[in-house]
Coordinates of C-alpha atoms in Angstrom, one line a residue:
Chain A
M20 CA 16.6 118.2 22.9
T21 CA 14.7 120.9 20.7
A22 CA 17.2 123.4 19.9
K23 CA 19.8 120.5 19.7
S24 CA 18.3 118.4 17.1
Q25 CA 16.3 121.5 15.4
T26 CA 19.5 122.2 13.9
H27 CA 18.7 125.2 12.5
W28 CA 17.7 127.0 16.2
S29 CA 20.9 129.0 17.6
G30 CA 19.2 129.6 20.7
E31 CA 17.0 128.1 22.9
P32 CA 13.2 129.6 22.2
A33 CA 12.2 129.2 26.0
E34 CA 14.9 131.6 26.5
L35 CA 14.5 134.0 23.6
L36 CA 10.6 134.0 23.8
R37 CA 10.1 134.5 27.6
A38 CA 7.5 137.9 28.6
G39 CA 10.5 138.0 31.9
E40 CA 11.2 141.4 34.0
G41 CA 11.1 144.6 31.9
F42 CA 9.4 142.7 28.8
R43 CA 7.9 145.2 26.8
L44 CA 5.5 144.3 23.9
A45 CA 6.1 147.5 22.0
D46 CA 9.8 146.0 21.8
V47 CA 8.7 142.7 19.9
D48 CA 8.9 142.6 16.1
P49 CA 6.0 140.7 14.4
D50 CA 8.0 139.7 11.6
A51 CA 11.4 138.6 13.6
T52 CA 12.1 134.9 13.8
P53 CA 14.1 134.9 17.0
G54 CA 16.6 132.4 17.2
Y55 CA 16.1 130.9 13.9
E56 CA 18.8 130.7 11.5
G57 CA 16.9 129.1 8.4
G58 CA 13.9 129.7 6.4
K59 CA 10.4 128.8 5.7
K60 CA 11.3 125.4 3.7
N61 CA 13.9 124.4 6.8
G62 CA 11.0 125.5 9.4
R63 CA 8.9 123.0 7.6
D64 CA 11.3 120.1 7.8
D65 CA 12.0 121.0 11.5
L66 CA 8.1 121.0 12.1
A67 CA 7.7 117.4 10.8
A68 CA 10.6 116.3 13.0
G69 CA 9.9 117.8 15.8
A70 CA 6.0 116.1 14.9
D71 CA 7.8 112.9 15.2
Q72 CA 9.4 114.0 18.9
L73 CA 6.2 115.2 20.0
D74 CA 4.2 112.3 19.0
D75 CA 6.9 109.8 20.9
L76 CA 6.9 112.1 24.1
Q77 CA 3.3 112.4 24.2
E78 CA 2.6 108.5 23.8
R79 CA 5.1 108.0 26.8
L80 CA 3.5 110.5 28.9
F81 CA 0.3 109.0 28.7
A82 CA 1.3 105.4 28.9
Q83 CA 3.5 106.7 32.2
S84 CA -0.2 108.1 33.7
R85 CA -2.0 104.7 32.9
V86 CA 0.2 103.1 35.7
V87 CA 2.0 106.1 37.7
D88 CA -0.2 108.1 40.1
G89 CA 0.4 111.8 40.1
T90 CA 2.1 112.0 36.2
P91 CA 2.0 115.6 35.5
S92 CA 0.6 117.2 32.7
V93 CA 0.8 119.7 30.1
L94 CA -1.4 122.7 29.4
L95 CA -1.0 125.0 26.5
V96 CA -3.1 128.3 26.9
L97 CA -3.4 130.2 23.7
Q98 CA -3.7 133.7 23.1
A99 CA -4.2 136.2 20.4
M100 CA -5.8 139.0 18.0
D101 CA -7.9 137.2 15.4
S102 CA -6.7 135.5 12.8
A103 CA -2.8 135.7 14.5
G104 CA -3.1 131.8 13.8
K105 CA -4.0 129.7 17.0
G106 CA -6.2 127.7 14.4
G107 CA -3.2 126.9 12.5
I108 CA -1.0 125.8 16.2
V109 CA -3.8 123.6 16.8
R110 CA -4.1 121.8 13.6
H111 CA -0.5 121.7 12.7
V112 CA 1.3 121.6 16.0
V113 CA -1.0 119.9 18.1
G114 CA -2.7 117.9 15.4
S115 CA 0.1 116.0 15.0
V116 CA 0.2 113.8 18.2
D117 CA -2.1 111.1 19.0
P118 CA -5.9 112.9 19.9
Q119 CA -6.6 110.4 22.2
G120 CA -4.3 112.0 24.6
V121 CA -5.1 115.4 23.8
S122 CA -7.8 117.5 25.5
L123 CA -9.1 120.8 23.7
A124 CA -11.2 123.4 25.0
A125 CA -12.6 126.7 22.5
F126 CA -13.3 129.1 24.8
K127 CA -16.3 131.2 23.3
K128 CA -18.3 134.0 24.3
P129 CA -19.4 132.7 28.1
T130 CA -22.8 131.6 28.2
S131 CA -24.9 133.3 31.0
E132 CA -24.8 129.7 33.1
E133 CA -21.0 130.7 32.9
L134 CA -21.1 134.5 33.9
A135 CA -23.4 133.9 36.7
H136 CA -20.2 132.0 38.2
D137 CA -16.8 133.1 39.1
F138 CA -14.7 133.2 35.7
L139 CA -12.6 130.3 36.4
W140 CA -15.4 128.1 37.0
R141 CA -15.5 127.0 33.4
I142 CA -11.9 126.8 33.1
E143 CA -11.4 124.5 36.0
K144 CA -13.5 122.5 34.1
R145 CA -11.4 121.5 31.4
V146 CA -7.9 121.5 33.2
P147 CA -6.4 118.2 31.6
E148 CA -6.2 115.2 33.5
P149 CA -3.2 113.6 34.5
G150 CA -1.0 112.4 31.3
Y151 CA -2.6 115.1 28.9
I152 CA -2.0 117.5 26.5
G153 CA -4.5 120.1 27.4
V154 CA -5.1 122.9 25.1
F155 CA -6.8 126.3 25.7
D156 CA -7.8 128.2 22.4
R157 CA -8.4 131.5 24.5
S158 CA -8.9 131.3 28.4
H159 CA -8.9 132.7 31.3
Y160 CA -7.2 135.5 30.1
E161 CA -10.1 136.7 28.0
D162 CA -11.5 137.9 31.0
V163 CA -8.4 140.5 31.9
L164 CA -8.5 141.1 28.3
I165 CA -11.6 141.8 26.5
G166 CA -12.6 141.7 30.1
R167 CA -10.6 145.3 30.6
V168 CA -10.8 146.5 27.0
R169 CA -14.5 146.2 26.7
Q170 CA -15.3 147.2 30.3
L171 CA -17.2 144.0 30.9
A172 CA -16.5 144.1 34.4
P173 CA -16.0 146.8 37.0
A174 CA -12.8 147.5 37.5
D175 CA -12.0 146.5 40.3
E176 CA -13.4 143.2 39.8
I177 CA -10.4 143.0 36.8
E178 CA -7.8 144.3 39.2
R179 CA -9.0 141.3 41.3
R180 CA -8.4 138.2 38.7
Y181 CA -4.8 138.8 37.6
G182 CA -4.0 137.7 41.4
A183 CA -6.8 135.1 40.8
I184 CA -5.5 134.0 37.9
V185 CA -2.0 133.7 39.6
D186 CA -3.0 131.5 42.6
F187 CA -5.1 129.3 40.1
E188 CA -2.1 128.3 38.0
K189 CA 0.4 128.3 40.9
R190 CA -2.3 125.6 42.5
L191 CA -2.3 123.4 38.8
T192 CA 1.4 123.8 38.2
D193 CA 2.1 122.7 42.2
A194 CA 0.0 119.6 40.9
G195 CA 2.3 119.1 38.0
T196 CA 1.3 120.5 35.4
R197 CA 3.2 122.2 32.9
I198 CA 1.5 125.1 31.7
V199 CA 3.1 127.3 28.9
K200 CA 1.1 130.2 27.6
V201 CA 1.8 131.9 24.2
M202 CA 0.4 135.0 23.0
L203 CA 0.9 134.9 18.8
H204 CA 1.7 138.3 17.8
I205 CA 0.9 140.0 14.7
S206 CA 1.0 143.3 13.2
P207 CA -2.4 145.3 12.8
D208 CA -1.2 145.1 8.9
E209 CA -0.7 141.8 8.8
Q210 CA -4.3 140.9 10.5
K211 CA -5.7 143.3 7.9
E212 CA -4.3 141.2 4.9
R213 CA -5.3 138.1 6.7
L214 CA -9.1 139.5 7.5
M215 CA -9.1 141.0 3.9
E216 CA -8.2 137.5 2.3
R217 CA -10.8 135.8 4.7
L218 CA -13.4 138.2 2.9
D219 CA -11.7 137.9 -0.7
R220 CA -12.5 134.3 -0.7
P221 CA -15.4 132.4 -0.6
D222 CA -14.5 129.5 1.4
K223 CA -12.9 131.7 3.8
N224 CA -15.8 133.7 4.5
W225 CA -17.4 131.5 7.3
K226 CA -14.2 132.0 9.5
Y227 CA -14.7 136.2 9.4
N228 CA -16.6 138.5 12.2
P229 CA -18.0 141.9 11.6
G230 CA -16.9 142.0 15.3
D231 CA -13.5 141.3 13.9
V232 CA -13.2 145.1 12.6
D233 CA -14.9 146.3 16.1
E234 CA -12.2 144.2 18.2
R235 CA -9.2 145.4 15.4
K236 CA -10.5 149.4 16.3
L237 CA -9.2 148.9 19.7
W238 CA -5.9 147.3 18.7
P239 CA -3.8 149.7 21.3
A240 CA -5.8 149.2 23.7
Y241 CA -5.5 145.5 23.5
M242 CA -1.8 145.7 23.6
D243 CA -2.2 147.4 26.5
A244 CA -4.0 144.8 28.0
Y245 CA -1.5 142.4 27.0
Q246 CA 1.4 144.3 28.3
T247 CA -0.4 144.4 31.9
V248 CA -1.1 140.1 31.7
F249 CA 2.6 140.0 30.9
E250 CA 3.5 141.9 33.9
R251 CA 0.9 140.7 36.4
T252 CA 0.6 136.8 35.6
S253 CA 4.1 135.8 33.8
T254 CA 5.2 133.7 36.8
P255 CA 8.4 131.7 37.0
N256 CA 5.9 128.5 37.7
A257 CA 3.5 129.8 34.7
P258 CA 5.3 132.1 32.1
W259 CA 4.3 133.9 29.1
Y260 CA 5.7 133.3 25.9
V261 CA 5.5 135.9 23.1
I262 CA 5.9 134.6 19.4
P263 CA 6.4 137.0 16.8
A264 CA 3.7 135.2 14.4
N265 CA 3.3 137.1 11.3
A266 CA 5.6 134.3 9.7
K267 CA 3.0 131.3 10.5
W268 CA 5.8 128.6 9.8
Y269 CA 7.8 130.5 12.6
A270 CA 5.2 130.7 15.0
R271 CA 4.2 127.0 14.9
I272 CA 7.8 125.6 15.3
A273 CA 8.3 128.3 18.0
V274 CA 5.2 126.3 20.0
Q275 CA 6.2 122.8 19.0
A276 CA 9.6 123.8 20.4
L277 CA 8.0 125.4 23.7
L278 CA 5.7 121.7 24.1
L279 CA 8.9 119.7 23.7
E280 CA 10.6 121.6 26.2
A281 CA 8.2 121.2 28.9
L282 CA 7.7 117.3 27.6
E283 CA 11.3 116.8 27.8
D284 CA 11.5 118.7 31.5
I285 CA 9.2 116.0 32.8
D286 CA 10.7 113.2 30.8
P287 CA 7.8 110.7 30.3
R288 CA 9.4 107.0 30.9
W289 CA 7.5 104.0 29.3
P290 CA 6.0 102.5 33.3
A291 CA 7.2 99.0 34.5
A292 CA 4.3 96.3 34.6
D293 CA 2.2 96.7 37.5
F294 CA 1.5 93.2 37.4
D295 CA 3.6 89.5 36.5
V296 CA 5.0 89.9 33.4
A297 CA 6.2 86.1 33.5
A298 CA 3.0 84.8 34.7
E299 CA 0.8 86.5 32.6
K300 CA 2.7 85.1 29.8
Q301 CA 1.7 81.9 31.2
R302 CA -1.7 82.4 31.6
L303 CA -2.3 84.3 28.1
A304 CA -0.1 80.9 26.8
A305 CA -2.6 78.4 28.4
T306 CA -5.9 80.3 26.3
Chain B
M2 CA -16.3 109.2 -3.9
T3 CA -14.6 106.8 -2.3
A4 CA -14.2 103.7 -4.0
K5 CA -14.1 105.6 -7.1
S6 CA -11.0 107.6 -6.0
Q7 CA -9.9 105.1 -4.5
T8 CA -9.0 102.7 -7.0
H9 CA -8.1 99.5 -5.4
W10 CA -11.8 99.3 -4.2
S11 CA -14.1 97.2 -6.2
G12 CA -16.9 97.5 -4.5
E13 CA -18.8 99.7 -2.2
P14 CA -17.4 99.3 1.5
A15 CA -20.5 100.3 3.2
E16 CA -22.4 97.4 1.0
L17 CA -20.1 94.7 1.7
L18 CA -19.5 95.3 5.5
R19 CA -22.8 95.8 6.4
A20 CA -24.5 93.7 9.2
G21 CA -28.2 93.9 7.1
E22 CA -31.1 91.0 7.1
G23 CA -29.4 87.4 8.1
F24 CA -25.6 88.4 9.0
R25 CA -23.8 86.0 11.1
L26 CA -20.6 87.2 12.8
A27 CA -19.8 83.6 12.4
D28 CA -19.6 83.6 8.5
V29 CA -16.8 86.5 8.7
D30 CA -13.3 86.0 8.0
P31 CA -11.3 88.2 10.1
D32 CA -8.2 87.6 7.5
A33 CA -10.5 89.1 4.4
T34 CA -10.0 92.4 3.1
P35 CA -13.6 92.7 1.5
G36 CA -13.7 94.9 -1.7
Y37 CA -10.4 95.9 -1.8
E38 CA -7.9 94.5 -4.8
G39 CA -5.0 95.9 -3.5
G40 CA -2.9 95.2 -0.7
K41 CA -1.0 96.4 2.4
K42 CA 0.9 99.0 0.5
N43 CA -1.7 100.1 -1.8
G44 CA -3.9 100.7 1.4
R45 CA -1.4 102.9 2.7
D46 CA -1.3 105.1 -0.2
D47 CA -4.9 104.9 -0.2
L48 CA -5.2 105.8 3.4
A49 CA -3.1 109.1 2.7
A50 CA -5.1 110.2 -0.2
G51 CA -8.3 109.4 1.7
A52 CA -6.8 111.7 4.7
D53 CA -7.0 114.6 2.5
Q54 CA -10.3 114.2 1.0
L55 CA -11.6 113.6 4.6
D56 CA -9.8 116.9 5.9
D57 CA -11.3 118.9 2.7
L58 CA -15.1 117.6 3.9
Q59 CA -14.8 117.9 7.5
E60 CA -13.2 121.6 7.5
R61 CA -16.6 122.3 5.1
L62 CA -18.7 120.6 7.7
F63 CA -17.1 122.5 10.3
A64 CA -17.5 125.6 8.1
Q65 CA -21.6 125.2 7.1
S66 CA -22.5 124.5 11.0
R67 CA -20.7 128.1 11.8
V68 CA -22.8 129.3 9.6
V69 CA -26.1 127.2 8.9
D70 CA -28.3 126.1 11.8
G71 CA -29.2 122.2 11.9
T72 CA -26.1 121.2 9.8
P73 CA -25.6 117.8 10.4
S74 CA -23.0 116.0 12.3
V75 CA -21.3 112.3 12.2
L76 CA -21.2 109.8 15.1
L77 CA -18.6 106.8 14.6
V78 CA -19.0 104.0 17.1
L79 CA -16.5 101.7 17.9
Q80 CA -16.7 98.6 19.2
A81 CA -14.1 95.2 19.6
M82 CA -12.6 92.6 21.7
D83 CA -9.2 94.0 23.1
S84 CA -5.9 94.9 21.1
A85 CA -8.5 94.6 17.9
G86 CA -7.5 97.9 16.9
K87 CA -9.9 101.0 18.2
G88 CA -7.0 102.9 19.2
G89 CA -5.0 102.7 15.4
I90 CA -8.2 103.5 13.9
V91 CA -8.6 107.2 16.7
R92 CA -5.3 107.8 15.8
H93 CA -4.4 107.1 11.9
V94 CA -7.9 107.7 10.9
V95 CA -9.6 110.1 13.1
G96 CA -6.4 111.8 14.1
S97 CA -5.9 112.9 10.3
V98 CA -8.6 115.9 10.4
D99 CA -8.0 119.0 12.4
P100 CA -8.7 118.3 16.1
Q101 CA -10.8 121.0 16.2
G102 CA -13.5 119.4 14.3
V103 CA -13.5 116.5 16.3
S104 CA -14.9 115.2 19.6
L105 CA -13.7 111.8 21.0
A106 CA -15.1 110.2 24.2
A107 CA -13.7 107.0 25.5
F108 CA -15.8 105.3 27.6
K109 CA -14.3 103.2 30.5
K110 CA -16.0 101.3 33.4
P111 CA -19.1 103.5 34.3
T112 CA -18.5 105.3 37.7
S113 CA -20.9 105.5 40.4
E114 CA -22.8 108.9 39.7
E115 CA -22.7 107.0 35.8
L116 CA -24.2 103.5 37.0
A117 CA -26.6 105.7 39.9
H118 CA -28.0 106.8 35.7
D119 CA -29.5 105.1 33.1
F120 CA -27.2 103.7 30.9
L121 CA -27.7 106.2 28.2
W122 CA -27.2 109.4 30.6
R123 CA -23.0 109.5 30.2
I124 CA -23.5 108.7 26.1
E125 CA -26.0 111.5 26.0
K126 CA -23.7 114.1 27.1
R127 CA -21.3 113.2 24.8
V128 CA -23.1 113.1 21.0
P129 CA -21.5 115.6 18.9
E130 CA -22.4 119.3 18.3
P131 CA -23.5 120.0 14.7
G132 CA -20.9 120.1 12.4
Y133 CA -18.5 117.6 14.7
I134 CA -17.3 114.2 14.0
G135 CA -17.7 112.3 17.3
V136 CA -16.0 109.3 17.9
F137 CA -17.0 107.0 20.6
D138 CA -14.2 104.5 21.9
R139 CA -16.6 102.0 23.2
S140 CA -20.1 103.0 23.8
H141 CA -23.7 102.4 25.1
Y142 CA -22.7 98.9 23.7
E143 CA -20.9 97.6 26.3
D144 CA -24.2 97.4 28.3
V145 CA -25.4 94.9 26.1
L146 CA -22.1 93.4 25.7
I147 CA -20.2 93.2 29.0
G148 CA -23.0 94.0 30.3
R149 CA -24.8 90.7 28.9
V150 CA -21.7 88.3 29.0
R151 CA -20.8 89.1 33.0
Q152 CA -24.4 89.2 34.1
L153 CA -23.8 93.1 35.0
A154 CA -27.8 93.7 35.1
P155 CA -30.6 91.5 35.6
A156 CA -31.8 89.9 32.0
D157 CA -34.8 92.4 31.7
E158 CA -32.9 95.0 32.3
I159 CA -30.4 94.1 29.2
E160 CA -33.3 93.2 27.0
R161 CA -35.0 96.6 27.6
R162 CA -31.8 98.0 26.5
Y163 CA -31.8 96.9 22.9
G164 CA -35.1 98.7 21.9
A165 CA -34.0 102.0 24.0
I166 CA -30.6 101.7 21.9
V167 CA -32.8 102.0 19.0
D168 CA -34.9 104.7 20.3
F169 CA -32.1 106.5 21.3
E170 CA -30.3 106.7 17.5
K171 CA -33.4 106.9 15.7
R172 CA -33.7 110.6 17.6
L173 CA -30.0 111.1 17.0
T174 CA -30.2 110.2 13.2
D175 CA -33.8 112.4 13.1
A176 CA -32.0 115.1 14.2
G177 CA -29.2 114.7 11.4
T178 CA -26.6 113.2 12.9
R179 CA -24.7 110.2 10.6
I180 CA -24.1 106.9 12.9
V181 CA -21.4 105.2 11.7
K182 CA -21.2 101.7 13.6
V183 CA -17.8 99.8 13.8
M184 CA -17.6 96.6 15.0
L185 CA -13.5 95.5 14.1
H186 CA -13.4 91.7 14.2
I187 CA -10.3 90.1 14.9
S188 CA -9.2 85.9 15.7
P189 CA -8.6 84.7 18.6
D190 CA -5.5 83.4 17.5
E191 CA -4.6 87.0 16.4
Q192 CA -5.6 88.6 19.6
K193 CA -3.1 86.0 21.7
E194 CA -0.4 87.0 19.2
R195 CA -1.3 90.9 19.9
L196 CA -1.7 90.5 23.4
M197 CA 1.6 88.5 23.7
E198 CA 3.3 91.6 22.0
R199 CA 2.2 94.1 24.5
L200 CA 3.6 91.1 27.5
D201 CA 7.1 91.0 25.4
R202 CA 7.8 94.8 24.8
P203 CA 8.1 97.2 27.8
D204 CA 7.4 99.6 25.8
K205 CA 3.8 98.0 25.3
N206 CA 3.5 96.6 29.2
W207 CA 0.8 99.7 29.6
K208 CA -1.1 98.6 27.2
Y209 CA -1.9 95.1 29.1
N210 CA -4.4 94.2 31.4
P211 CA -4.8 91.4 33.8
G212 CA -8.5 91.6 32.9
D213 CA -7.8 90.9 28.9
V214 CA -6.9 87.4 29.8
D215 CA -10.4 87.1 31.7
E216 CA -12.5 88.7 28.9
R217 CA -10.6 86.6 26.1
K218 CA -11.6 83.6 28.2
L219 CA -15.3 84.2 27.5
W220 CA -14.8 84.5 23.6
P221 CA -17.7 82.5 22.6
A222 CA -20.3 84.4 25.1
Y223 CA -18.7 87.3 23.4
M224 CA -19.6 86.4 19.9
D225 CA -22.6 85.5 21.2
A226 CA -23.6 88.8 22.5
Y227 CA -22.5 90.6 19.5
Q228 CA -24.7 88.6 17.0
T229 CA -27.5 90.0 19.2
V230 CA -25.9 93.4 19.1
F231 CA -26.5 93.5 15.1
E232 CA -29.7 91.6 14.8
R233 CA -31.2 93.9 17.0
T234 CA -29.8 97.1 16.7
S235 CA -28.6 97.3 13.2
T236 CA -31.1 99.9 11.4
P237 CA -31.5 101.1 8.2
N238 CA -30.9 104.5 9.8
A239 CA -27.9 103.5 12.3
P240 CA -26.4 100.5 10.9
W241 CA -23.7 98.2 11.9
Y242 CA -20.3 97.5 9.5
V243 CA -18.3 94.5 10.7
I244 CA -14.9 94.9 9.2
P245 CA -12.2 92.4 9.5
A246 CA -9.3 93.8 11.3
N247 CA -6.6 91.2 11.4
A248 CA -5.3 93.2 8.9
K249 CA -4.9 96.5 10.4
W250 CA -4.5 98.1 7.3
Y251 CA -7.6 97.2 6.1
A252 CA -9.5 98.3 8.7
R253 CA -8.1 101.4 8.8
I254 CA -8.8 102.3 5.0
A255 CA -12.4 100.5 6.0
V256 CA -13.0 102.7 8.3
Q257 CA -12.0 105.8 6.3
A258 CA -14.1 104.6 3.6
L259 CA -16.9 104.4 5.5
L260 CA -16.5 108.0 7.0
L261 CA -15.8 109.4 3.7
E262 CA -19.3 107.7 2.7
A263 CA -21.1 109.3 5.6
L264 CA -19.4 112.8 4.7
E265 CA -20.6 112.7 1.1
D266 CA -23.5 111.4 1.8
I267 CA -24.4 115.3 3.7
D268 CA -22.2 116.6 1.2
P269 CA -21.2 120.1 2.9
R270 CA -20.8 123.3 1.3
W271 CA -18.8 126.3 2.2
P272 CA -21.6 128.2 3.7
A273 CA -22.5 131.8 2.0
A274 CA -21.6 134.8 4.3
D275 CA -24.6 136.0 6.8
F276 CA -22.8 139.5 5.8
D277 CA -22.6 142.3 3.2
V278 CA -19.2 141.2 2.0
A279 CA -18.4 144.5 0.1
A280 CA -19.7 146.5 3.0
E281 CA -17.2 144.7 5.3
K282 CA -14.3 145.2 2.9
Q283 CA -15.0 148.5 2.7
R284 CA -15.3 149.0 6.5
L285 CA -11.9 146.9 7.1
A286 CA -9.7 148.7 4.3
A287 CA -11.1 151.9 6.7
T288 CA -9.3 150.8 9.3

C-alpha cells in the first residue's frame, strides 16, 4: 500500500533502506533519496496523503486493542547525530496521528537512579502498551553509541550490551511488537550548516548545546559505533533502517512509509462488539 | 489576542464560560455558542488559525523551559459525561501542537495499587513538567463525581476531597502551573444520539461500553455532583469553565481559546543563549 498509493515511490522503502547483511554505513550517501522519484514538493504531498493513511491505521489498531487481547504495538526507535531531524520526525510524521494512541519517550542523559540499574531498566518502563505507537527519541542504543565512543562503561560491559539488546528486542517482537529502528544519516557538512543556523537565529539558540561541537569532533568514532550497532543488532525481527537525511522531506516520507508498512503488516481491524448490539440499542432507547 | 485575532468571537471566552459566583449548571444551554458570532464553517477556519498560534506559543514555552528555571506549565483538565467530546478535544485541539511538548494522562478506573493510596497519589505523578502542556483526560474530579454518585467512598471522605483538591491545585498554581478546568456540557438527548451512533456503526462499536447506559440513567445525580464541584472547587487561581458541547466545533474553538489565553498570559519568550554565541560560532567553524 505504501509504495503503491504513494505514487512517487519506485521501490519498497523497507527493502531499500534496510541495513542487512554486508551493509556499510560509509557507502550511504546522505544526499540520496533512494526509491523516490519525486522532489520536495511531491514529498510534501505524499506526506499529507500518508498522514491520512497512518491516522486511519492507528485508529484501527487502537480500537482493536480496546477489545482484543494481545493486539500488537509498534515501536519506532529514532537515533541520529545532533540536528539530523529526529524532532522533525516526531513533529511532522508522528504528530499527524491522534496523540491518544501515541506514547513518546525521550531518553536524555541517564539520572543517577537510572545509572544504578541495568541500562535496559529505564527502557523497559517505556515500552508501548498494546495498540499504541511508541516512539523512542534516542534509546538503549545510546548505551552502545556515546557509551562506546566516550567509554562510559568498561569494554566488556559495552560488548555484553549488544547481545542483551538483541535478546530484549526479541522478547518484545515475540510478544507482538513491531520494532522499526531508524538512523537518520546526515553528512558532517550538513550538520555544520544546521548547527550554524541554530547559532545565527535567536529563536533557534535554545536548540544549541556547546556539547554538540564536542560530539561532532568525534564523528568518525560515532560512525564506527553505528556500523557496529548495525552489524550486531540489525536482526530479521528488528532490522535497522538507515535513512539519508540531508533532505528533511525525504527522511520524513521514508519514516512514514516504514511506519505504514509496519501497521499494514499488522492489518488492524475494527473489532467486533463484545456485547449484544441489539440488546444495547433497546436498553439505550428505553432511557 | 485570542478574541481579537479570532474575529468571530464577540466576547472573551474565559469571561463568558467561567463558573463563577452563583453559577448554575442547570442554566447552561448545551446548544448555545456563547460569545461566538460565526457558524460551523467559521469555527473550522478559526480552529485552523488558532492551531498556528497555539503551535507557536507552545514552542516558545518549551524553548524557555529548556533554558530558564521555573518556566510555567499549562494543565488542561477535561471532564464530561460519556461521548461529550473529550477525545475530539485531544485529537483536534491538543493534537495540533508538537507532541514533544505535550504530556497526556488518561485516568481510567483506578487500579488496586492506586486505590490503596490517597486519591491524589496517581494524579501527582502525572503533573506536567515545566514548559509542557499537560492534559488530564478525566482526573481527580472522578473521585468526587462517580465517587459521589456511586458512593465509592464514605460521605465524609468525599467531603474531605473537595478541600484536598483546592489545596492541591493551589500548590500547583503557586508553583507556576496554569490550570484550565473544562467541563464539556452536552444534553441527555445529544448523548443518546451519539451513543446510538456508536451502536449503529460497526467502526464505532469499540467506543461503546454497556456501562455508559447505566451512568446515563444517573444523569441528574451527575449534574448535582458537577454543580457541587463547581461550587467547591472553582477558585480564582483554578477556575472551572463549562462549555456547551452539543456543537462539537464550538467546544473545540472554545477550549482552544482558553488554552491560548493561558499561554498568552504566560507570554513565553525565546530564551537568550546561556553560552557565548560568538565563541561557539568560532568553535563550530573550526571543525
